[in-house]
CSV table of C-alpha atoms and ligand atoms in Angstrom, one decimal:
chain,number,residue,atom,x,y,z
A,27,UNK,CA,12.0,-27.0,-5.6
A,28,UNK,CA,13.4,-23.9,-3.5
A,29,UNK,CA,11.0,-21.0,-3.9
A,30,UNK,CA,11.7,-18.2,-5.9
A,31,UNK,CA,11.4,-15.8,-3.1
A,32,UNK,CA,14.9,-17.3,-0.9
A,33,UNK,CA,16.3,-14.7,-3.4
A,34,UNK,CA,14.8,-11.9,-2.0
A,35,UNK,CA,16.9,-11.9,1.1
A,36,UNK,CA,15.8,-11.8,4.8
A,37,UNK,CA,12.1,-11.3,5.9
A,38,UNK,CA,10.3,-10.0,8.5
A,39,UNK,CA,6.6,-10.5,8.9
A,40,UNK,CA,5.3,-7.8,11.7
A,41,UNK,CA,2.2,-8.8,13.6
A,42,UNK,CA,0.6,-5.5,15.0
A,43,UNK,CA,-1.4,-6.4,18.2
A,44,UNK,CA,-4.0,-5.2,20.9
A,45,UNK,CA,-5.5,-7.9,23.0
A,46,UNK,CA,-4.7,-10.5,20.9
A,47,UNK,CA,-4.2,-13.0,23.5
A,48,UNK,CA,-6.7,-16.3,22.3
A,49,UNK,CA,-4.6,-15.5,18.7
A,50,UNK,CA,-0.9,-15.0,19.4
A,51,UNK,CA,-0.3,-18.4,19.8
A,52,UNK,CA,-2.0,-19.7,16.7
A,53,UNK,CA,-0.7,-17.0,14.4
A,54,UNK,CA,3.0,-16.9,15.6
A,55,UNK,CA,2.8,-21.0,14.8
A,56,UNK,CA,1.0,-20.7,11.5
A,57,UNK,CA,3.6,-18.2,10.2
A,58,UNK,CA,6.7,-19.8,11.8
A,59,UNK,CA,5.3,-23.4,9.8
A,60,UNK,CA,4.6,-21.7,6.4
A,61,UNK,CA,7.8,-19.4,5.9
A,62,UNK,CA,10.1,-21.1,8.4
A,63,UNK,CA,13.1,-18.7,6.9
A,64,UNK,CA,11.0,-15.4,7.6
A,65,UNK,CA,11.1,-13.9,11.1
A,66,UNK,CA,8.7,-12.2,13.1
A,67,UNK,CA,7.9,-9.4,14.9
A,68,UNK,CA,5.0,-8.4,16.9
A,69,UNK,CA,4.2,-5.2,17.7
A,70,UNK,CA,2.0,-4.8,20.9
A,71,UNK,CA,0.6,-2.0,22.4
A,72,UNK,CA,0.6,-2.7,25.7
A,73,UNK,CA,-2.3,-5.1,25.3
A,74,UNK,CA,-4.3,-5.1,29.0
A,75,UNK,CA,-5.2,-9.0,28.3
A,76,UNK,CA,-1.5,-9.5,28.5
A,77,UNK,CA,-0.3,-10.3,24.7
A,78,UNK,CA,2.8,-8.6,25.0
A,79,UNK,CA,4.0,-10.6,28.0
A,80,UNK,CA,2.9,-13.7,26.2
A,81,UNK,CA,4.6,-12.7,23.0
A,82,UNK,CA,7.9,-12.5,25.4
A,83,UNK,CA,7.6,-15.9,26.3
A,84,UNK,CA,7.2,-16.9,22.6
A,85,UNK,CA,10.5,-14.9,21.7
A,86,UNK,CA,12.2,-16.4,24.0
A,87,UNK,CA,12.3,-19.9,23.0
A,88,UNK,CA,12.6,-19.2,19.0
A,89,UNK,CA,15.6,-16.8,17.8
A,90,UNK,CA,13.2,-16.0,14.7
A,91,UNK,CA,11.0,-14.2,16.9
A,92,UNK,CA,10.7,-10.3,18.3
A,93,UNK,CA,9.0,-8.4,20.1
A,94,UNK,CA,8.3,-4.7,19.9
A,95,UNK,CA,6.4,-3.1,23.3
A,96,UNK,CA,4.7,0.4,22.7
A,97,UNK,CA,3.2,2.8,25.4
A,98,UNK,CA,-0.2,2.4,24.7
A,99,UNK,CA,-2.9,2.4,22.0
A,100,UNK,CA,-2.2,4.8,19.6
A,101,UNK,CA,-3.8,3.0,15.9
A,102,UNK,CA,-2.2,0.3,14.1
A,103,UNK,CA,-0.2,2.9,11.9
A,104,UNK,CA,1.6,4.0,14.6
A,105,UNK,CA,2.7,0.6,15.9
A,106,UNK,CA,3.6,-0.3,12.1
A,107,UNK,CA,5.7,2.7,11.3
A,108,UNK,CA,7.6,1.8,14.6
A,109,UNK,CA,8.3,-1.8,13.7
A,110,UNK,CA,9.2,-0.9,10.0
A,111,UNK,CA,11.8,1.5,11.6
A,112,UNK,CA,13.0,-1.6,13.8
A,113,UNK,CA,13.2,-3.8,11.0
A,114,UNK,CA,14.9,-1.4,8.4
A,115,UNK,CA,17.6,-0.6,11.3
A,116,UNK,CA,17.8,-4.7,11.7
A,117,UNK,CA,18.7,-4.5,7.8
A,118,UNK,CA,16.1,-7.0,6.4
A,119,UNK,CA,15.1,-7.0,2.9
A,120,UNK,CA,11.5,-7.5,2.9
A,121,UNK,CA,8.9,-6.0,5.4
A,122,UNK,CA,5.5,-8.0,5.5
A,123,UNK,CA,2.1,-6.5,7.2
A,124,UNK,CA,-0.2,-9.4,8.7
A,125,UNK,CA,-2.9,-9.1,11.0
A,126,UNK,CA,-3.0,-11.3,14.3
A,127,UNK,CA,-6.3,-12.4,14.1
A,128,UNK,CA,-6.1,-15.1,11.2
A,129,UNK,CA,-8.1,-13.3,8.6
A,130,UNK,CA,-5.2,-12.5,7.1
A,131,UNK,CA,-3.7,-16.2,6.4
A,132,UNK,CA,0.0,-17.2,6.7
A,133,UNK,CA,-0.1,-20.3,4.5
A,134,UNK,CA,-0.2,-17.7,1.1
A,135,UNK,CA,2.8,-15.9,2.2
A,136,UNK,CA,4.6,-17.8,-0.1
A,137,UNK,CA,2.5,-16.8,-2.8
A,138,UNK,CA,3.0,-13.3,-2.2
A,139,UNK,CA,6.1,-13.2,-1.3
A,140,UNK,CA,7.5,-14.7,-4.9
A,141,UNK,CA,5.2,-12.3,-6.4
A,142,UNK,CA,7.2,-9.5,-4.8
A,143,UNK,CA,10.3,-10.8,-6.7
A,144,UNK,CA,8.8,-8.8,-9.8
A,145,UNK,CA,7.6,-6.2,-7.8
A,146,UNK,CA,8.2,-3.2,-5.3
A,147,UNK,CA,5.0,-3.8,-3.1
A,148,UNK,CA,2.8,-6.5,-2.9
A,149,UNK,CA,-0.7,-6.3,-1.5
A,150,UNK,CA,-3.3,-9.2,-1.2
A,151,UNK,CA,-6.2,-8.4,-2.8
A,152,UNK,CA,-9.7,-9.4,-2.0
A,153,UNK,CA,-11.3,-7.1,-4.5
A,154,UNK,CA,-9.5,-8.7,-8.0
A,155,UNK,CA,-10.5,-12.1,-9.6
A,156,UNK,CA,-10.1,-14.8,-7.6
A,157,UNK,CA,-9.8,-13.0,-3.9
A,158,UNK,CA,-12.8,-13.9,-1.6
A,159,UNK,CA,-13.9,-12.7,1.9
A,160,UNK,CA,-15.2,-15.8,4.3
A,161,UNK,CA,-17.9,-14.6,7.2
A,162,UNK,CA,-17.5,-11.1,6.5
A,163,UNK,CA,-20.5,-9.2,7.8
A,164,UNK,CA,-22.1,-7.4,4.9
A,165,UNK,CA,-21.8,-4.2,6.5
A,166,UNK,CA,-17.8,-4.5,6.7
A,167,UNK,CA,-18.0,-5.9,3.0
A,168,UNK,CA,-20.2,-2.5,2.2
A,169,UNK,CA,-17.4,-0.4,4.1
A,170,UNK,CA,-14.8,-2.2,2.6
A,171,UNK,CA,-16.1,-1.9,-1.4
A,172,UNK,CA,-17.2,1.5,-0.6
A,173,UNK,CA,-13.8,2.8,0.8
A,174,UNK,CA,-12.0,1.3,-2.6
A,175,UNK,CA,-14.3,2.7,-4.8
A,176,UNK,CA,-13.9,6.2,-3.0
A,177,UNK,CA,-10.1,6.1,-3.1
A,178,UNK,CA,-10.4,4.9,-6.8
A,179,UNK,CA,-12.6,7.9,-7.4
A,180,UNK,CA,-10.2,10.6,-5.6
A,181,UNK,CA,-6.9,9.1,-6.6
A,182,UNK,CA,-7.4,7.6,-9.8
A,183,UNK,CA,-5.3,4.8,-8.8
A,184,UNK,CA,-6.0,1.1,-10.6
A,185,UNK,CA,-5.8,-0.7,-7.4
A,186,UNK,CA,-8.6,-2.7,-6.5
A,187,UNK,CA,-8.4,-3.4,-2.9
A,188,UNK,CA,-6.6,-0.2,-1.4
A,189,UNK,CA,-7.5,0.0,2.2
A,190,UNK,CA,-6.3,-3.9,2.0
A,191,UNK,CA,-3.6,-4.4,5.3
A,192,UNK,CA,-1.3,-7.8,4.0
A,193,UNK,CA,1.0,-5.9,2.3
A,194,UNK,CA,4.7,-6.5,1.4
A,195,UNK,CA,7.2,-4.4,0.9
A,196,UNK,CA,11.1,-4.3,-0.5
A,197,UNK,CA,12.6,-2.3,1.9
A,198,UNK,CA,13.7,0.1,-0.2
A,199,UNK,CA,10.5,1.2,-0.4
A,200,UNK,CA,9.6,1.8,2.9
A,201,UNK,CA,12.9,3.7,3.3
A,202,UNK,CA,11.6,6.2,0.6
A,203,UNK,CA,8.3,7.2,1.9
A,204,UNK,CA,8.3,6.1,5.9
A,205,UNK,CA,8.6,10.1,6.6
A,206,UNK,CA,5.8,11.3,4.2
A,207,UNK,CA,3.1,8.9,6.0
A,208,UNK,CA,0.8,10.7,7.8
A,209,UNK,CA,-2.1,8.3,8.7
A,210,UNK,CA,-2.6,5.9,11.1
A,211,UNK,CA,-5.5,4.2,11.2
A,212,UNK,CA,-6.8,2.1,7.9
A,213,UNK,CA,-6.2,5.6,5.9
A,214,UNK,CA,-2.4,4.0,6.8
A,215,UNK,CA,-2.7,1.5,3.9
A,216,UNK,CA,-4.0,3.6,1.5
A,217,UNK,CA,-1.4,6.2,2.5
A,218,UNK,CA,1.6,3.6,2.0
A,219,UNK,CA,0.0,2.7,-1.5
A,220,UNK,CA,-0.4,5.8,-2.5
A,221,UNK,CA,3.0,6.6,-1.8
A,222,UNK,CA,4.7,3.8,-2.9
A,223,UNK,CA,2.7,4.4,-6.3
A,224,UNK,CA,3.7,8.0,-6.5
A,225,UNK,CA,7.4,7.1,-6.0
A,226,UNK,CA,6.9,5.1,-9.4
A,227,UNK,CA,7.2,1.7,-7.5
A,228,UNK,CA,5.8,-1.2,-9.1
A,229,UNK,CA,2.5,-2.1,-7.0
A,230,UNK,CA,1.0,-5.5,-7.7
A,231,UNK,CA,-2.4,-7.2,-6.5
A,232,UNK,CA,-2.6,-11.0,-5.6
A,233,UNK,CA,-6.0,-12.6,-4.8
A,234,UNK,CA,-6.6,-13.7,-1.0
A,235,UNK,CA,-9.1,-15.3,1.0
A,236,UNK,CA,-9.7,-13.1,4.0
A,237,UNK,CA,-11.3,-15.0,6.5
A,238,UNK,CA,-13.2,-13.3,9.7
A,239,UNK,CA,-11.7,-13.7,12.8
A,240,UNK,CA,-13.4,-16.1,15.0
A,241,UNK,CA,-11.5,-15.0,18.4
A,242,UNK,CA,-11.3,-11.5,20.0
A,243,UNK,CA,-12.9,-8.2,18.4
A,244,UNK,CA,-12.2,-5.9,16.0
A,245,UNK,CA,-10.6,-2.5,16.9
A,246,UNK,CA,-12.5,-1.0,13.7
A,247,UNK,CA,-14.4,2.5,14.2
A,248,UNK,CA,-15.8,5.0,12.9
A,249,UNK,CA,-13.5,7.5,13.7
A,250,UNK,CA,-11.0,5.4,11.9
A,251,UNK,CA,-13.6,5.0,8.6
A,252,UNK,CA,-13.7,9.0,8.8
A,253,UNK,CA,-9.9,9.7,9.3
A,254,UNK,CA,-9.5,7.3,6.1
A,255,UNK,CA,-12.3,8.5,3.8
A,256,UNK,CA,-11.2,12.4,4.7
A,257,UNK,CA,-7.3,12.6,4.3
A,258,UNK,CA,-8.4,10.1,1.2
A,259,UNK,CA,-10.5,13.0,-0.1
A,260,UNK,CA,-7.5,15.4,0.7
A,261,UNK,CA,-5.1,13.5,-1.4
A,262,UNK,CA,-7.6,13.5,-4.2
A,263,UNK,CA,-8.5,17.6,-3.8
A,264,UNK,CA,-4.3,18.1,-4.1
A,265,UNK,CA,-3.9,15.4,-6.8
A,266,UNK,CA,-6.9,16.4,-8.9
A,267,UNK,CA,-5.9,20.1,-8.6
A,268,UNK,CA,-2.1,19.7,-9.9
A,269,UNK,CA,-3.9,16.9,-12.8
A,270,UNK,CA,-5.9,20.2,-13.6
A,271,UNK,CA,-3.3,22.6,-13.6
A,272,UNK,CA,-0.9,20.2,-16.1
A,273,UNK,CA,-3.9,19.7,-18.3
A,274,UNK,CA,-3.9,24.1,-18.2
A,275,UNK,CA,-0.4,24.2,-18.9
A,276,UNK,CA,-0.5,21.2,-21.5
A,277,UNK,CA,-3.7,23.4,-23.2
A,278,UNK,CA,-1.2,25.9,-23.2
A,279,UNK,CA,1.8,24.4,-24.6
A,280,UNK,CA,-0.6,22.7,-27.2
A,281,UNK,CA,-1.9,25.8,-28.2
A,282,UNK,CA,1.5,27.5,-28.0
A,283,UNK,CA,2.7,24.2,-30.7
A,284,UNK,CA,-0.4,24.8,-32.2
A,285,UNK,CA,0.4,28.5,-32.7
A,286,UNK,CA,4.2,27.8,-34.1
A,287,UNK,CA,3.6,25.1,-36.1
A,288,UNK,CA,0.5,27.5,-37.7
A,289,UNK,CA,3.3,30.3,-38.1
A,290,UNK,CA,5.5,28.2,-39.6
A,291,UNK,CA,2.4,27.1,-42.4
A,292,UNK,CA,1.7,30.4,-42.6
A,293,UNK,CA,5.5,31.4,-42.8
A,294,UNK,CA,6.2,28.7,-45.3
A,295,UNK,CA,2.4,29.5,-47.4
A,296,UNK,CA,3.7,33.1,-47.5
A,297,UNK,CA,7.3,32.3,-48.4
A,298,UNK,CA,6.2,29.7,-51.1
A,299,UNK,CA,3.6,32.7,-52.6
A,300,UNK,CA,6.4,35.3,-52.5
A,301,UNK,CA,8.8,32.6,-53.9
A,302,UNK,CA,5.9,32.3,-56.5
A,303,UNK,CA,5.6,35.9,-57.0
A,304,UNK,CA,8.9,36.8,-57.6
A,305,UNK,CA,9.6,33.3,-60.0
A,306,UNK,CA,6.8,35.3,-61.9
A,307,UNK,CA,8.0,38.5,-61.4
A,308,UNK,CA,11.4,36.8,-62.5
A,309,UNK,CA,9.8,35.0,-65.3
A,310,UNK,CA,7.9,38.0,-66.0
A,311,UNK,CA,10.6,40.2,-65.9
A,312,UNK,CA,12.0,37.7,-68.1
A,313,UNK,CA,9.8,38.4,-70.7
B,16,GDP,N1,-0.2,-2.6,17.9
B,16,GDP,C1,-1.5,-2.5,17.8
B,16,GDP,N2,-2.0,-2.8,17.0
B,16,GDP,C2,-3.4,-2.5,16.5
B,16,GDP,C3,-4.5,-1.7,17.1
B,16,GDP,N3,-5.5,-1.5,16.3
B,16,GDP,C4,-5.6,-2.7,15.7
B,16,GDP,N4,-4.1,-3.7,16.4
B,16,GDP,C5,-4.2,-5.2,15.2
B,16,GDP,O1,-4.2,-5.0,13.7
B,16,GDP,C6,-4.8,-6.1,13.2
B,16,GDP,C7,-6.0,-6.3,12.3
B,16,GDP,O2,-6.8,-5.5,13.4
B,16,GDP,P1,-8.5,-5.9,13.6
B,16,GDP,O3,-8.8,-4.9,15.1
B,16,GDP,O4,-8.8,-7.3,13.1
B,16,GDP,O5,-9.2,-4.8,12.5
B,16,GDP,P2,-10.3,-5.5,11.3
B,16,GDP,O6,-9.7,-7.1,10.7
B,16,GDP,O7,-10.1,-4.1,10.4
B,16,GDP,O8,-11.8,-5.3,12.1
B,16,GDP,C8,-4.8,-6.7,14.3
B,16,GDP,O9,-3.9,-7.8,14.4
B,16,GDP,C9,-5.1,-5.7,15.9
B,16,GDP,O10,-4.9,-6.5,16.8
B,16,GDP,C10,-3.2,-0.7,17.8
B,16,GDP,O11,-4.1,0.2,18.0
B,16,GDP,N5,-2.4,-0.9,18.1
B,17,MG,MG1,-9.2,-8.4,11.9
């Protein structure tokens, strides 16, 4: 049976890389096998280990593989933004964020793409029922769960895994939000999710199994965590202040409406009373 996602149009799976020479062949072949219709864009930050050169070789032998070479390491957010702009410029209908190291499993892409048929953005989620992490150090799980809690507390969004990096977008969502994205480390994922929700788009979480990388090293750093935490708190303060303002003006409106109602009631009572009085008077005067 044909997969429902085939109706979504042209798909681009974006893979940011920095020193992923041990993973680049593995990830490209798995994506190609699992979603053969999709194109792949490797966004490499001039990796010293030669990942970009290897990506060029892969692209030379497969017309579904493309490469964007960036000047140097600027964080995955900037690499993704360049890749999104490239993909939108080339007219892709669906753009997918996907890590290179095997933590995101390409075999889960058909399920996620099918969920996008009835959504605007789909997030692969570790923290919804059915989602899981494999071989992740407890410290990383603590940071991820803590980050989710922090984000939900500030922004009040119903998303369980806002920092998750396996995200799928209909092109229109990115066209609308791309100029508002201002975070480039891991807060980038929250930034995208928050902006999509703020624009009224339907964001759906789908459970995934997240597997810790076997080769190469993580580029996660304490700077990245701090940037994400502070930026989320800044959005949160703005958001909560606006909520308070609305609440206050709501109270004002409610009070105004209550006052109006009370005024109408008092008016009606006094009219009824004066009618009664008038009637009485009339009646009285009749006697
Ligand atoms: N182009 C580019 N890719 C990056 C950068 N930082 C991380 N990545 C890629 O983003 C993905 C996730 O990064 P990773 O280090 O595995 O983060 P972790 O899974 O949170 O430990 C991998 O494919 C990395 O190669 C960067 O500065 N530039
Ligand atoms: Mg990783």
